[in-house]
Amino acid sequence: MVIADLLGVARMTAITLDGRGRISHWDDTAADLFGAARPQAVGRPPAALLGLPREHRGAFEPEVFGHVWCGTCTLRRVDDGEPAEVGWWVYPIDGEPGDHGIRVLALAADLRRLRRDGIGITIGDLLLAPPDSAGPSDGAARHPAAARLLRVEPTLAAPSGDEPDRIAGPFAGRLAELLTALDRAASEKITSQVLGFGCPAVSLGLTIRLPLVPHTPSAPHAGLTPLGGAAPRAGGGAHPRRGPGTSGPADRPPPARRDVSRSLEPLAYLGAAGEQIGSSLDHLHAARTLAEVVVPRLADFAAVELLERVVADSAPPADEVDETTPMRRVAVAHNDEPGRWEEAVPEGEALFLPSGTPFVQAMRTGRPVHIPCVDPEQAARIAAVFGDRDLRPLFTGRALLVVPLIARGRVLGTFKLLRKPDRPGFDELDLAMVDELARRAALCVDNGRLYRREVKVAEELQRSMLPDDPPDVAGARVRYRYRPAGQAAQVGGDWFDAIPLPGCRLGIVVGDVMGHGLTSAAIMGQLRTAVRTLAAEDMRPARLLRQLDGLARRLGEDYLATCLFAVYDPVERLCTLANAGHVPPVLVSADGESRVLPVPSGVPVGVGGEPFETMEVKVEDGSQLVLCTDGLLERRDRDIDTGLEELRDRLAGASADLDGTCDDLLDTLPAPTPADDIAIVAVGFDGIPADDVVSWELEPEPGSVPWIRAQVASRLAGWGLGALTDTARLLVSELVTNALVHGAGSLGVRLIKGRTLLCEVHDDGADMPHLRHADATDESGRGLQLVSHLSTRWGTHRTEEGKIVWFEQRIRPY
């Protein structure tokens, strides 16, 4: 007789990802599980849509992970933010013609629903118990009240090569029903690859109430063997009891072997439980697993309550715990009928525990509190802590054990266990096992908390060192995009900036510190500050990189970084660039033609010994310059040169919408979970109209002062800026007079109408003017004081021919 195999049946969804890591198939089951409709999901990476934990994102990228992954994670639903506990089976699919571009197949199931409603069972084609999707909609359990699923853990069945006929037929048919958009050949191809890895399966933790009938030694039930007794002989009698020296097989194992097996069982249980608790870097998942692994092995009811600051990771755990310390119940597990305690002790409830309770006592002393049998009076006092809910039935007559969760000398919360009255209380072995589990779980919770804190600190450090909003400058538009690496250990030192410079010019910088981690992020902040300081001196790009290189070598051996610095002049329509080993930029012309600028490569900053070169490019109005770091271009399946060519192709015909351009690049070029930081700077070159710029060359003689005052007044009247005339004439005359006194040779004035009115006075003198205090009897020294008080901003900078002194006046709308 052939006995058919047992198979489970559960409500699942099949999600497929294309070669770019975007969702290509999304059904109604996925919409119900994750709270996102199909139009909202298709075309988006699952990490961004679902908020996948960082440690699991790589499984959805075949070029990063490359093999099957099954596991659990808790996600927030897209529509209402409610938590959903999801079991995953994620398979990489080899990309070949005819597979509709599918690279990843992800099967998912609602684990909470499976635990609550049970799993359907089939024997061959006979459905013994329906899956949850076929039962009543009220959520009532369809499995017997005596059975309860405590744990449903995704795993894999044997690959098809080991048991080819066990799974292939049923699984292929069900998977084809989920992937209705695929043709038969594509469905069979995907199914064969999935079966090669192993079919989805679940490892179940089940508690069952099994009725027992008394054993009567004189008349044993036919076919039953008494527990610990001897099997009946063929003749109906039992083996005679042996005396000393009797040879032959014993009725039971020798005492030594039995004692060894009993001592090994708790160790095996602790090892398996510890492995499950530490399987995730999510501290809340570790707490939930702790509650699940002890029921029913060690308790009939378990709850984990953590300090609120541990749950939210807003601050380190408290040194002292009292009735004012907020806590939160994060996990509940029990072997009563489903839903028995969900309203009385719900997960996620905020708590304040009075000082006289066993829970606070355990956290204060650091020692477990064990009550072998909770009497009615104790039960009433404990139940009063939880408000108007009657929890006396939960505590009365039961053994109570409260264990503090302590890691690295700090209290994280408590772990509460209860045994029913008909079960023996906690013995010394139970107490030792619970203590060991609590120690392991507390360390896992604290490690998860510290990991999340490290991720948060790294991200905050990067955000604090990077610019906020792009500057609003005349003749140019700037947009940024920045995406940090997918893991805390991969936090890098990418930086970018846009720096307004004198003469309405704009400095643009993109850099990347070599290496990863918080150290690289800190070095990035120092180099970014240095670039801003050097740019204020109005150096040519090559000279600025030389100065930055010298500074990096003085700071230390680890200060190595690539850097690209560019200056755009909207009046001259000129872009000047210098490179220190960075990725070259892409220039997009006004008619949509894109090309990679052949900037000299140079060596990274901090290497030293090599010169930097400056390159000048004429740019037309309406063109764009896009700079980025290598995280946008480099992936496991392509090198930087290939990525740079793809970037050029994506930018061909780019619209004037810089935000759309940046978003499109982030959506299409990098991996969904980047292994390195990504920085993008897009600059639109608009230029300043020629009618808004005027310049004069003056003779170096006193008569030039009244003449230039008149010219300035006339030009401001033509621009409709008559309200600025008096101040502008006064300040121009002061600066021109200073140039006549302290300069020599050439002398000129330039006015630019942009966001502000900019006035520049240049001469070929070498001495830089500076503010100084003028006494009441001094005949000079007040010119720059007037400029400082009456202008919005002013400054000086050197040029190749001499110097420029400038001031700005705010243009008020009328």
PDB file of N, CA, C and O in Angstrom, residues 505 537-543 546 574 576 614 616 746 762-766 768 797-804:
ATOM      1  N   ARG A 505      29.268  83.789  -9.566  1.00  0.00           N
ATOM      2  CA  ARG A 505      29.705  82.473  -9.988  1.00  0.00           C
ATOM      3  C   ARG A 505      29.265  81.431  -8.955  1.00  0.00           C
ATOM      4  O   ARG A 505      28.883  81.751  -7.842  1.00  0.00           O
ATOM      5  N   GLU A 537      38.281  81.787  -0.924  1.00  0.00           N
ATOM      6  CA  GLU A 537      39.450  82.544  -1.384  1.00  0.00           C
ATOM      7  C   GLU A 537      39.472  82.721  -2.887  1.00  0.00           C
ATOM      8  O   GLU A 537      40.416  83.320  -3.428  1.00  0.00           O
ATOM      9  N   ASP A 538      38.454  82.188  -3.563  1.00  0.00           N
ATOM     10  CA  ASP A 538      38.298  82.343  -5.016  1.00  0.00           C
ATOM     11  C   ASP A 538      39.516  81.826  -5.777  1.00  0.00           C
ATOM     12  O   ASP A 538      40.035  82.474  -6.676  1.00  0.00           O
ATOM     13  N   MET A 539      39.961  80.621  -5.411  1.00  0.00           N
ATOM     14  CA  MET A 539      41.073  79.997  -6.119  1.00  0.00           C
ATOM     15  C   MET A 539      40.565  79.301  -7.382  1.00  0.00           C
ATOM     16  O   MET A 539      39.417  78.888  -7.464  1.00  0.00           O
ATOM     17  N   ARG A 540      41.454  79.173  -8.346  1.00  0.00           N
ATOM     18  CA  ARG A 540      41.121  78.337  -9.494  1.00  0.00           C
ATOM     19  C   ARG A 540      41.024  76.887  -9.040  1.00  0.00           C
ATOM     20  O   ARG A 540      41.674  76.476  -8.070  1.00  0.00           O
ATOM     21  N   PRO A 541      40.194  76.073  -9.714  1.00  0.00           N
ATOM     22  CA  PRO A 541      39.959  74.708  -9.246  1.00  0.00           C
ATOM     23  C   PRO A 541      41.218  73.888  -9.028  1.00  0.00           C
ATOM     24  O   PRO A 541      41.325  73.155  -8.038  1.00  0.00           O
ATOM     25  N   ALA A 542      42.190  73.964  -9.913  1.00  0.00           N
ATOM     26  CA  ALA A 542      43.409  73.171  -9.750  1.00  0.00           C
ATOM     27  C   ALA A 542      44.172  73.597  -8.502  1.00  0.00           C
ATOM     28  O   ALA A 542      44.695  72.752  -7.756  1.00  0.00           O
ATOM     29  N   ARG A 543      44.250  74.888  -8.247  1.00  0.00           N
ATOM     30  CA  ARG A 543      44.965  75.368  -7.058  1.00  0.00           C
ATOM     31  C   ARG A 543      44.221  74.965  -5.790  1.00  0.00           C
ATOM     32  O   ARG A 543      44.830  74.616  -4.776  1.00  0.00           O
ATOM     33  N   ARG A 546      45.115  71.439  -5.027  1.00  0.00           N
ATOM     34  CA  ARG A 546      46.468  71.333  -4.480  1.00  0.00           C
ATOM     35  C   ARG A 546      46.482  71.684  -2.992  1.00  0.00           C
ATOM     36  O   ARG A 546      47.145  71.020  -2.191  1.00  0.00           O
ATOM     37  N   LEU A 574      31.006  80.040 -18.913  1.00  0.00           N
ATOM     38  CA  LEU A 574      32.226  79.246 -18.869  1.00  0.00           C
ATOM     39  C   LEU A 574      32.207  78.356 -17.629  1.00  0.00           C
ATOM     40  O   LEU A 574      31.871  78.813 -16.534  1.00  0.00           O
ATOM     41  N   THR A 576      34.738  75.875 -15.445  1.00  0.00           N
ATOM     42  CA  THR A 576      36.133  75.517 -15.205  1.00  0.00           C
ATOM     43  C   THR A 576      36.170  74.354 -14.225  1.00  0.00           C
ATOM     44  O   THR A 576      35.559  74.422 -13.163  1.00  0.00           O
ATOM     45  N   THR A 614      43.569  72.168 -14.822  1.00  0.00           N
ATOM     46  CA  THR A 614      42.278  72.844 -14.966  1.00  0.00           C
ATOM     47  C   THR A 614      41.817  72.751 -16.415  1.00  0.00           C
ATOM     48  O   THR A 614      42.600  72.923 -17.345  1.00  0.00           O
ATOM     49  N   GLU A 616      38.716  74.096 -19.128  1.00  0.00           N
ATOM     50  CA  GLU A 616      37.658  75.076 -19.348  1.00  0.00           C
ATOM     51  C   GLU A 616      36.742  74.610 -20.470  1.00  0.00           C
ATOM     52  O   GLU A 616      37.196  74.114 -21.502  1.00  0.00           O
ATOM     53  N   SER A 746      45.444  99.641 -14.361  1.00  0.00           N
ATOM     54  CA  SER A 746      44.077  99.491 -14.831  1.00  0.00           C
ATOM     55  C   SER A 746      43.081  99.647 -13.693  1.00  0.00           C
ATOM     56  O   SER A 746      43.358  99.348 -12.538  1.00  0.00           O
ATOM     57  N   HIS A 762      37.607  96.623  -9.754  1.00  0.00           N
ATOM     58  CA  HIS A 762      38.873  95.888  -9.849  1.00  0.00           C
ATOM     59  C   HIS A 762      40.006  96.838 -10.203  1.00  0.00           C
ATOM     60  O   HIS A 762      39.815  97.863 -10.886  1.00  0.00           O
ATOM     61  N   ASP A 763      41.185  96.509  -9.696  1.00  0.00           N
ATOM     62  CA  ASP A 763      42.404  97.235 -10.033  1.00  0.00           C
ATOM     63  C   ASP A 763      43.556  96.252  -9.968  1.00  0.00           C
ATOM     64  O   ASP A 763      43.385  95.098  -9.589  1.00  0.00           O
ATOM     65  N   ASP A 764      44.767  96.683 -10.349  1.00  0.00           N
ATOM     66  CA  ASP A 764      45.915  95.782 -10.376  1.00  0.00           C
ATOM     67  C   ASP A 764      46.809  95.944  -9.161  1.00  0.00           C
ATOM     68  O   ASP A 764      47.962  95.506  -9.166  1.00  0.00           O
ATOM     69  N   GLY A 765      46.276  96.533  -8.091  1.00  0.00           N
ATOM     70  CA  GLY A 765      47.063  96.660  -6.866  1.00  0.00           C
ATOM     71  C   GLY A 765      47.161  95.331  -6.132  1.00  0.00           C
ATOM     72  O   GLY A 765      46.249  94.502  -6.176  1.00  0.00           O
ATOM     73  N   ALA A 766      48.263  95.144  -5.404  1.00  0.00           N
ATOM     74  CA  ALA A 766      48.498  93.883  -4.696  1.00  0.00           C
ATOM     75  C   ALA A 766      47.981  93.906  -3.270  1.00  0.00           C
ATOM     76  O   ALA A 766      47.705  92.853  -2.695  1.00  0.00           O
ATOM     77  N   MET A 768      45.540  94.062  -0.257  1.00  0.00           N
ATOM     78  CA  MET A 768      44.125  93.799  -0.036  1.00  0.00           C
ATOM     79  C   MET A 768      43.589  94.752   1.027  1.00  0.00           C
ATOM     80  O   MET A 768      44.186  94.886   2.112  1.00  0.00           O
ATOM     81  N   HIS A 797      38.623  89.605  -3.183  1.00  0.00           N
ATOM     82  CA  HIS A 797      39.331  88.397  -3.595  1.00  0.00           C
ATOM     83  C   HIS A 797      40.367  88.773  -4.642  1.00  0.00           C
ATOM     84  O   HIS A 797      40.240  89.776  -5.367  1.00  0.00           O
ATOM     85  N   ARG A 798      41.410  87.967  -4.686  1.00  0.00           N
ATOM     86  CA  ARG A 798      42.500  88.215  -5.621  1.00  0.00           C
ATOM     87  C   ARG A 798      42.157  87.677  -7.002  1.00  0.00           C
ATOM     88  O   ARG A 798      41.388  86.723  -7.143  1.00  0.00           O
ATOM     89  N   THR A 799      42.742  88.281  -8.000  1.00  0.00           N
ATOM     90  CA  THR A 799      42.654  87.795  -9.377  1.00  0.00           C
ATOM     91  C   THR A 799      44.069  87.672  -9.919  1.00  0.00           C
ATOM     92  O   THR A 799      45.056  88.050  -9.262  1.00  0.00           O
ATOM     93  N   GLU A 800      44.181  87.125 -11.123  1.00  0.00           N
ATOM     94  CA  GLU A 800      45.505  86.979 -11.718  1.00  0.00           C
ATOM     95  C   GLU A 800      46.138  88.334 -12.009  1.00  0.00           C
ATOM     96  O   GLU A 800      47.371  88.457 -12.037  1.00  0.00           O
ATOM     97  N   GLU A 801      45.293  89.380 -12.225  1.00  0.00           N
ATOM     98  CA  GLU A 801      45.822  90.709 -12.548  1.00  0.00           C
ATOM     99  C   GLU A 801      45.894  91.634 -11.337  1.00  0.00           C
ATOM    100  O   GLU A 801      46.486  92.706 -11.416  1.00  0.00           O
ATOM    101  N   GLY A 802      45.250  91.280 -10.245  1.00  0.00           N
ATOM    102  CA  GLY A 802      45.238  92.184  -9.094  1.00  0.00           C
ATOM    103  C   GLY A 802      44.228  91.734  -8.064  1.00  0.00           C
ATOM    104  O   GLY A 802      44.330  90.656  -7.497  1.00  0.00           O
ATOM    105  N   LYS A 803      43.189  92.574  -7.857  1.00  0.00           N
ATOM    106  CA  LYS A 803      42.165  92.236  -6.849  1.00  0.00           C
ATOM    107  C   LYS A 803      40.834  92.838  -7.265  1.00  0.00           C
ATOM    108  O   LYS A 803      40.761  93.712  -8.150  1.00  0.00           O
ATOM    109  N   ILE A 804      39.781  92.377  -6.610  1.00  0.00           N
ATOM    110  CA  ILE A 804      38.425  92.894  -6.795  1.00  0.00           C
ATOM    111  C   ILE A 804      37.830  93.146  -5.422  1.00  0.00           C
ATOM    112  O   ILE A 804      37.918  92.289  -4.528  1.00  0.00           O
TER     113      ILE A 804
END
